[in-house]
Each structure stands twice: as structure tokens, then as C-alpha cells.
Amino acid sequence: MSGTSRFVFLLVENFSHIAFSCALEPLRIANLLAGRELYRWSLASEDGATATCSNRCVTLVHRGLEPLARGDRLFLISGLRVQHHTTPAVLSFLRRERAAGTPIGAICSGAYVLARAGFLTGVRTAVHWEFHDLFAEDFPEVALVRNVFVPDERFVTASGGTAAADLMLHLIAREHGRDLSTAVADQMVYTAVREGTAAQRVSLQSRHGMRNAHLSRAIALMEAHVEEPLSPFALADRLGISTRQLERLFGRFLNTSPKRYMMEVRLTRARHLIVQTEQSISEIAMACGFTSTSHFSKVFRSRYGVAPVAHRTTLG
């Protein structure tokens, strides 16, 4: 590719600083190594003056939400509590740029904003794993994947953190060759560059130091049936093993029982929904397989030391 590619990074309030740095620095280093301006970038925010990231550092920006120039590529970067910072002005800007044919991408929780704008129906989408529960509740029409990034859709998405660097290195390789991309990664001392198909979270095997197919499958089934939890008997039946064998597997590798592990999965999902959504406590209880709000509140308090409503109020 000849000429200079132009990026505009739209920084949504409370954006992820690590995702922003990992998106921008590969472009700067590519210019340095190439000895010419392969990439040019500018920063935008809603007010056109500053944007504050999640670690409270304030970044000066170059522009507001004015129309972009033809040929610009827009990447939206956001972070925690993204639903509270997805404003009508930002959505209007995105829809206008889409209509103008601007290529649009999103990093970290930025895909949430694109989904709110109505862009991602049926689109394979990567978002930071911590936002998966929120996404599944609010946008069931989006084809959410666990990939670190998805570069081959109408809207390019990356899951956040160092995945932003993986995406940018992929784009550099596609546009200027693998040698330059590798040299940029070397300059970053980044020796674990991932392809887009890599899964986000550390694998179950890595986390627990085991490679048992039955246990991996059991946990995958638990995570897929939070709203209607499977009993240990039903779980064992699906795996084609006895309930006693299932109990032994959880005891040996995880030092817990299937029932207790299932409860932990449900409570973790509930905590994510409490923090990330405006759903009522009763709706969250039902979404996590509890038939009684009072029972859910009791179990949640026992696990986290605070009632669900108080947990939301404190974090809010």
C-alpha cells in the first residue's frame, strides 16, 4: 500500500488507556521503522477538548464530532460503564459517518456503542470478555465471539488491552508486509502476538493445570445454561459419565463440587449484570436461574458480603 493511512480515534469517556496505547503505538513505531509516514492519526472526543480514561488521566484531543475527511478510518475506544457514556451525540456521529462510507472499528467495549447504533446485527464481533454478559442481555442479535479481534467483518472489532496491538499488527502486516509487522512487535518487545482467532481468556487448562475433556465440557455446559442450571445428574448424563465420576473430577481438579461451581458461575454472571446493566434485581435473578429474588439476595450476600442493591449502589 502506498501513501499515508489516516486514523481517527474517538475516545469515549472512561476509555481504556491500555487499549488506546496498544492501538496507537504500533502505528508510531511502524512510521519510525519505515522512515516515512505510513500512518497519521488524530484524536477525537465528544466535547472536542479532552477525554478522561479509566485511570483518570486526561488526554487532549484534536477534534470533536465534526464530519471526517474522505479516506479517514474511525476507531472507537471505550471502557468501563460504557452504556452510561453512549450518548445521543456519539450515536448520531457514528450513523452519519457510516452513511458517508467511513470504515468504522471498535476496541475494548467500543463494540457496545456500535451495537447500540444498530450496526452489528449478525456481525461477528469481539468485545472484552468482561462485557460478554452485558452484550448477551442487551444485543442477542449480535454474533458475539471470544476472539481477541475480528478483522474481516464490515466493522472491525478488538477485545481490548493488548488485543488492540494484535489487531494493529495484523493491519500493518496486511498493508505493508509481515516483515514490518514483525519488526514493530520486536520494538515493542511483544513476543506473543496473536492471530484474530485466538481465544481471549486464559484457557481452563492453563488456569487449573489440567487437561480433562470431561471437565472442560462440563464447565462449558454450565456457562451455557446459567438461566436454566443443569443438575449434576443432568450434566453427567450429557457427558456420558456417572454423577459420582463427575463429582470426583471437580473434587480432584477444582477442589469443589459441581453444584458449588455452578453456583459460582451463576453469581459471577449476576455480578456482571448488576455492575454493567440497569436491569432490576428480580430480572437479574431470573436471568441467572433463581426463581426467588429473596433467595438470590441471600446467596449473593453470603458470597460477596453485601446485598445486590447495595453492591450496585456502591460501585455506581
Coordinates of C-alpha atoms in Angstrom, one line a residue:
M1 CA 0.0 0.0 0.0
S2 CA 1.3 3.4 -1.0
G3 CA 0.5 6.8 0.6
T4 CA -0.4 7.6 4.2
S5 CA -3.3 5.9 6.0
R6 CA -5.3 8.2 8.4
F7 CA -6.8 7.0 11.6
V8 CA -9.2 9.0 13.9
F9 CA -9.5 7.5 17.4
L10 CA -12.8 8.5 19.1
L11 CA -12.1 8.4 22.8
V12 CA -15.3 7.8 24.8
E13 CA -15.3 9.0 28.4
N14 CA -13.7 6.4 30.8
F15 CA -11.9 4.8 27.9
S16 CA -9.3 2.1 28.4
H17 CA -5.9 3.7 28.5
I18 CA -4.0 0.4 27.8
A19 CA -6.2 -0.3 24.8
F20 CA -5.6 3.2 23.5
S21 CA -1.9 2.9 23.8
C22 CA -1.8 -0.5 22.3
A23 CA -3.7 0.8 19.3
L24 CA -1.6 3.9 18.7
E25 CA 1.9 2.8 19.4
P26 CA 2.3 0.2 16.7
L27 CA 1.4 2.9 14.1
R28 CA 4.0 5.3 15.5
I29 CA 6.7 2.6 15.6
A30 CA 5.8 1.5 12.0
N31 CA 6.4 5.1 10.9
L32 CA 9.7 5.1 12.7
L33 CA 10.9 1.8 11.2
A34 CA 9.7 2.6 7.7
G35 CA 11.4 6.0 7.8
R36 CA 8.3 7.6 6.4
E37 CA 4.7 8.5 7.4
L38 CA 2.8 5.3 6.7
Y39 CA 0.2 6.3 9.3
R40 CA -1.2 9.6 10.5
W41 CA -3.7 9.9 13.4
S42 CA -5.8 12.3 15.3
L43 CA -7.9 12.0 18.5
A44 CA -11.5 13.0 18.9
S45 CA -13.9 13.3 21.8
E46 CA -17.5 14.4 22.2
D47 CA -16.5 17.9 23.6
G48 CA -13.6 18.3 21.2
A49 CA -11.2 19.3 24.0
T50 CA -10.3 16.3 26.3
A51 CA -11.2 12.8 27.2
T52 CA -10.7 11.1 30.5
C53 CA -9.6 7.5 30.7
S54 CA -10.4 4.9 33.4
N55 CA -7.2 5.6 35.3
R56 CA -8.3 9.3 35.4
C57 CA -5.6 10.6 33.2
V58 CA -6.9 13.4 30.9
T59 CA -6.0 13.3 27.2
L60 CA -6.0 16.3 25.0
V61 CA -7.8 15.7 21.6
H62 CA -7.6 17.3 18.2
R63 CA -11.2 17.5 17.3
G64 CA -14.9 16.9 18.2
L65 CA -17.6 15.2 16.3
E66 CA -17.3 17.1 13.0
P67 CA -17.6 15.1 9.8
L68 CA -14.4 13.2 8.9
A69 CA -12.4 13.6 5.7
R70 CA -12.8 11.1 2.9
G71 CA -10.3 8.3 3.4
D72 CA -10.2 8.5 7.2
R73 CA -10.7 5.4 9.3
L74 CA -12.6 5.7 12.5
F75 CA -11.8 3.6 15.6
L76 CA -13.9 4.0 18.7
I77 CA -12.3 3.2 22.1
S78 CA -14.2 3.0 25.3
G79 CA -14.0 1.2 28.7
L80 CA -16.0 0.6 31.8
R81 CA -19.6 1.7 32.2
V82 CA -19.8 2.2 28.5
Q83 CA -23.6 2.2 28.5
H84 CA -23.6 5.4 30.6
H85 CA -21.2 7.2 28.1
T86 CA -23.0 6.1 24.9
T87 CA -24.6 9.5 24.2
P88 CA -27.1 10.5 21.5
A89 CA -24.4 12.8 20.1
V90 CA -21.9 10.0 19.7
L91 CA -24.6 7.7 18.1
S92 CA -25.6 10.4 15.7
F93 CA -22.0 11.0 14.7
L94 CA -21.4 7.3 14.1
R95 CA -24.6 6.9 12.0
R96 CA -23.6 9.9 9.9
E97 CA -20.1 8.5 9.3
R98 CA -21.5 5.1 8.4
A99 CA -23.8 6.7 5.8
A100 CA -20.8 8.6 4.4
G101 CA -18.9 5.3 3.9
T102 CA -16.3 5.8 6.6
P103 CA -14.7 2.5 7.7
I104 CA -15.5 2.1 11.4
G105 CA -14.0 -0.2 14.0
A106 CA -14.2 -0.5 17.8
I107 CA -11.8 -1.6 20.6
C108 CA -12.5 -2.9 24.1
S109 CA -16.1 -2.2 25.0
G110 CA -16.4 0.1 21.9
A111 CA -18.4 -2.6 20.1
Y112 CA -21.2 -1.9 22.6
V113 CA -21.5 1.6 21.2
L114 CA -21.6 0.2 17.6
A115 CA -24.3 -2.3 18.6
R116 CA -26.3 0.5 20.3
A117 CA -26.1 2.4 17.0
G118 CA -27.6 -0.7 15.2
F119 CA -24.5 -1.6 13.2
L120 CA -23.8 -5.2 14.4
T121 CA -26.8 -7.3 13.7
G122 CA -25.5 -10.6 12.5
V123 CA -21.9 -9.3 12.6
R124 CA -19.2 -11.5 14.2
T125 CA -18.0 -9.2 17.0
A126 CA -15.2 -9.2 19.6
V127 CA -15.6 -7.3 22.8
H128 CA -13.7 -7.6 26.1
W129 CA -14.7 -10.8 27.9
E130 CA -15.9 -8.8 31.0
F131 CA -18.7 -7.3 28.8
H132 CA -20.0 -10.5 27.3
D133 CA -22.8 -10.9 29.8
L134 CA -23.9 -7.4 29.2
F135 CA -23.8 -7.9 25.4
A136 CA -25.7 -11.1 25.6
E137 CA -28.5 -9.5 27.5
D138 CA -28.7 -6.2 25.5
F139 CA -27.8 -7.4 22.0
P140 CA -28.8 -11.1 21.4
E141 CA -28.8 -10.3 17.6
V142 CA -25.0 -9.7 17.6
A143 CA -22.8 -12.7 16.7
L144 CA -20.6 -12.4 19.7
V145 CA -17.3 -14.4 19.6
R146 CA -14.5 -15.0 22.1
N147 CA -11.8 -14.0 19.6
V148 CA -9.2 -11.4 20.5
F149 CA -10.1 -9.5 17.4
V150 CA -12.2 -9.8 14.2
P151 CA -10.6 -8.1 11.2
D152 CA -12.7 -9.4 8.4
E153 CA -16.2 -8.0 9.0
R154 CA -17.8 -4.8 7.9
F155 CA -16.9 -3.4 11.4
V156 CA -13.5 -4.4 12.7
T157 CA -13.5 -5.1 16.4
A158 CA -10.9 -5.9 19.1
S159 CA -11.5 -7.1 22.6
G160 CA -9.3 -4.6 24.4
G161 CA -6.0 -4.5 26.3
T162 CA -3.1 -5.9 24.2
A163 CA -5.6 -7.3 21.7
A164 CA -5.6 -3.8 20.2
A165 CA -1.9 -4.3 19.5
D166 CA -2.6 -7.7 17.9
L167 CA -5.2 -6.0 15.6
M168 CA -2.9 -3.2 14.6
L169 CA 0.0 -5.5 13.9
H170 CA -2.4 -7.6 11.7
L171 CA -3.4 -4.4 9.8
I172 CA 0.3 -3.4 9.4
A173 CA 1.1 -6.9 8.0
R174 CA -1.8 -6.8 5.6
E175 CA -1.0 -3.3 4.3
H176 CA 2.9 -3.2 4.5
G177 CA 4.0 -6.8 4.9
R178 CA 4.8 -9.3 7.6
D179 CA 8.4 -8.2 7.9
L180 CA 7.4 -4.7 9.1
S181 CA 4.8 -6.1 11.4
T182 CA 7.3 -8.4 13.0
A183 CA 9.8 -5.6 13.4
V184 CA 7.2 -3.4 15.1
A185 CA 6.4 -6.3 17.5
D186 CA 10.1 -6.7 18.2
Q187 CA 10.4 -3.0 19.0
M188 CA 7.5 -3.4 21.4
V189 CA 9.2 -6.4 23.0
Y190 CA 6.0 -8.2 22.2
T191 CA 6.8 -11.8 21.7
A192 CA 3.3 -13.3 21.9
V193 CA 1.5 -11.8 19.0
R194 CA -1.9 -13.5 18.5
E195 CA -4.0 -14.1 15.4
G196 CA -7.6 -13.0 15.5
T197 CA -8.9 -16.5 16.0
A198 CA -7.1 -16.8 19.4
A199 CA -9.4 -17.0 22.4
Q200 CA -9.4 -14.2 24.9
R201 CA -9.3 -15.7 28.3
V202 CA -6.6 -18.0 29.7
S203 CA -7.8 -21.5 28.9
L204 CA -9.3 -23.7 31.5
Q205 CA -6.3 -26.0 31.2
S206 CA -3.9 -23.1 31.9
R207 CA -5.9 -21.8 34.8
H208 CA -6.2 -25.2 36.6
G209 CA -3.2 -27.0 35.2
M210 CA -5.3 -29.9 33.8
R211 CA -6.4 -31.4 30.5
N212 CA -9.5 -33.3 31.2
A213 CA -12.0 -33.2 28.3
H214 CA -15.0 -34.2 30.5
L215 CA -14.3 -31.3 33.0
S216 CA -13.8 -28.8 30.3
R217 CA -17.0 -29.8 28.6
A218 CA -18.9 -29.8 31.9
I219 CA -17.8 -26.2 32.7
A220 CA -18.7 -25.1 29.1
L221 CA -22.2 -26.6 29.6
M222 CA -22.6 -24.8 33.0
E223 CA -21.7 -21.4 31.4
A224 CA -24.2 -22.0 28.6
H225 CA -27.0 -22.9 30.9
V226 CA -26.9 -20.1 33.6
E227 CA -30.6 -19.2 33.1
E228 CA -31.7 -22.8 33.5
P229 CA -29.0 -24.5 35.5
L230 CA -28.3 -28.2 34.9
S231 CA -28.3 -30.5 37.9
P232 CA -25.2 -32.7 38.5
F233 CA -27.2 -35.7 37.3
A234 CA -28.2 -33.9 34.0
L235 CA -24.7 -32.7 33.5
A236 CA -23.2 -36.1 33.9
D237 CA -25.8 -37.6 31.6
R238 CA -24.9 -35.2 28.9
L239 CA -21.3 -36.1 29.3
G240 CA -22.0 -39.8 29.3
I241 CA -20.4 -40.4 32.7
S242 CA -21.8 -41.1 36.1
T243 CA -22.6 -38.4 38.7
R244 CA -20.1 -39.9 41.0
Q245 CA -17.4 -39.7 38.4
L246 CA -18.3 -36.0 37.8
E247 CA -18.1 -35.3 41.5
R248 CA -14.6 -36.8 41.6
L249 CA -13.4 -34.7 38.6
F250 CA -14.5 -31.5 40.3
G251 CA -13.0 -32.5 43.6
R252 CA -9.7 -33.6 42.1
F253 CA -9.1 -30.7 39.8
L254 CA -11.0 -27.8 41.3
N255 CA -11.4 -28.8 44.9
T256 CA -15.1 -28.2 44.8
S257 CA -18.4 -29.9 43.9
P258 CA -20.3 -29.4 40.6
K259 CA -23.1 -27.8 42.5
R260 CA -20.9 -25.3 44.2
Y261 CA -19.1 -24.5 41.0
M262 CA -22.4 -24.0 39.1
M263 CA -23.5 -21.5 41.8
E264 CA -20.2 -19.6 41.4
V265 CA -20.8 -19.4 37.7
R266 CA -24.3 -18.0 38.3
L267 CA -23.2 -15.5 40.9
T268 CA -20.4 -14.2 38.7
R269 CA -22.9 -13.7 35.9
A270 CA -25.2 -11.9 38.3
R271 CA -22.4 -9.6 39.5
H272 CA -21.6 -8.7 35.9
L273 CA -25.2 -7.8 35.2
I274 CA -25.6 -5.8 38.4
V275 CA -22.5 -3.7 37.5
Q276 CA -23.0 -3.4 33.8
T277 CA -26.8 -3.1 33.2
E278 CA -29.8 -1.2 34.5
Q279 CA -31.8 -4.4 34.9
S280 CA -33.8 -4.8 38.1
I281 CA -32.6 -7.2 40.7
S282 CA -35.5 -9.5 40.0
E283 CA -34.7 -9.6 36.3
I284 CA -31.1 -10.4 37.1
A285 CA -32.2 -13.2 39.5
M286 CA -34.3 -14.8 36.8
A287 CA -31.5 -14.4 34.2
C288 CA -29.2 -16.3 36.5
G289 CA -31.5 -19.2 37.3
F290 CA -33.0 -18.0 40.6
T291 CA -36.8 -18.4 41.0
S292 CA -36.9 -16.2 44.1
T293 CA -35.4 -12.7 44.5
S294 CA -35.1 -13.2 48.2
H295 CA -33.1 -16.4 47.8
F296 CA -30.9 -14.7 45.2
S297 CA -30.2 -11.8 47.5
K298 CA -29.4 -14.2 50.4
V299 CA -26.9 -16.2 48.3
F300 CA -25.4 -13.1 46.8
R301 CA -24.8 -11.5 50.2
S302 CA -23.3 -14.7 51.5
R303 CA -20.8 -14.8 48.6
Y304 CA -19.9 -11.1 48.3
G305 CA -20.7 -9.8 51.8
V306 CA -23.3 -7.2 50.5
A307 CA -26.8 -7.3 49.1
P308 CA -27.2 -6.9 45.3
V309 CA -28.8 -3.5 45.6
A310 CA -26.0 -2.2 47.9
H311 CA -23.4 -3.7 45.6
R312 CA -24.8 -1.7 42.6
T313 CA -25.1 1.5 44.7
T314 CA -21.5 1.2 46.0
L315 CA -20.0 0.7 42.5
G316 CA -22.3 3.3 40.9

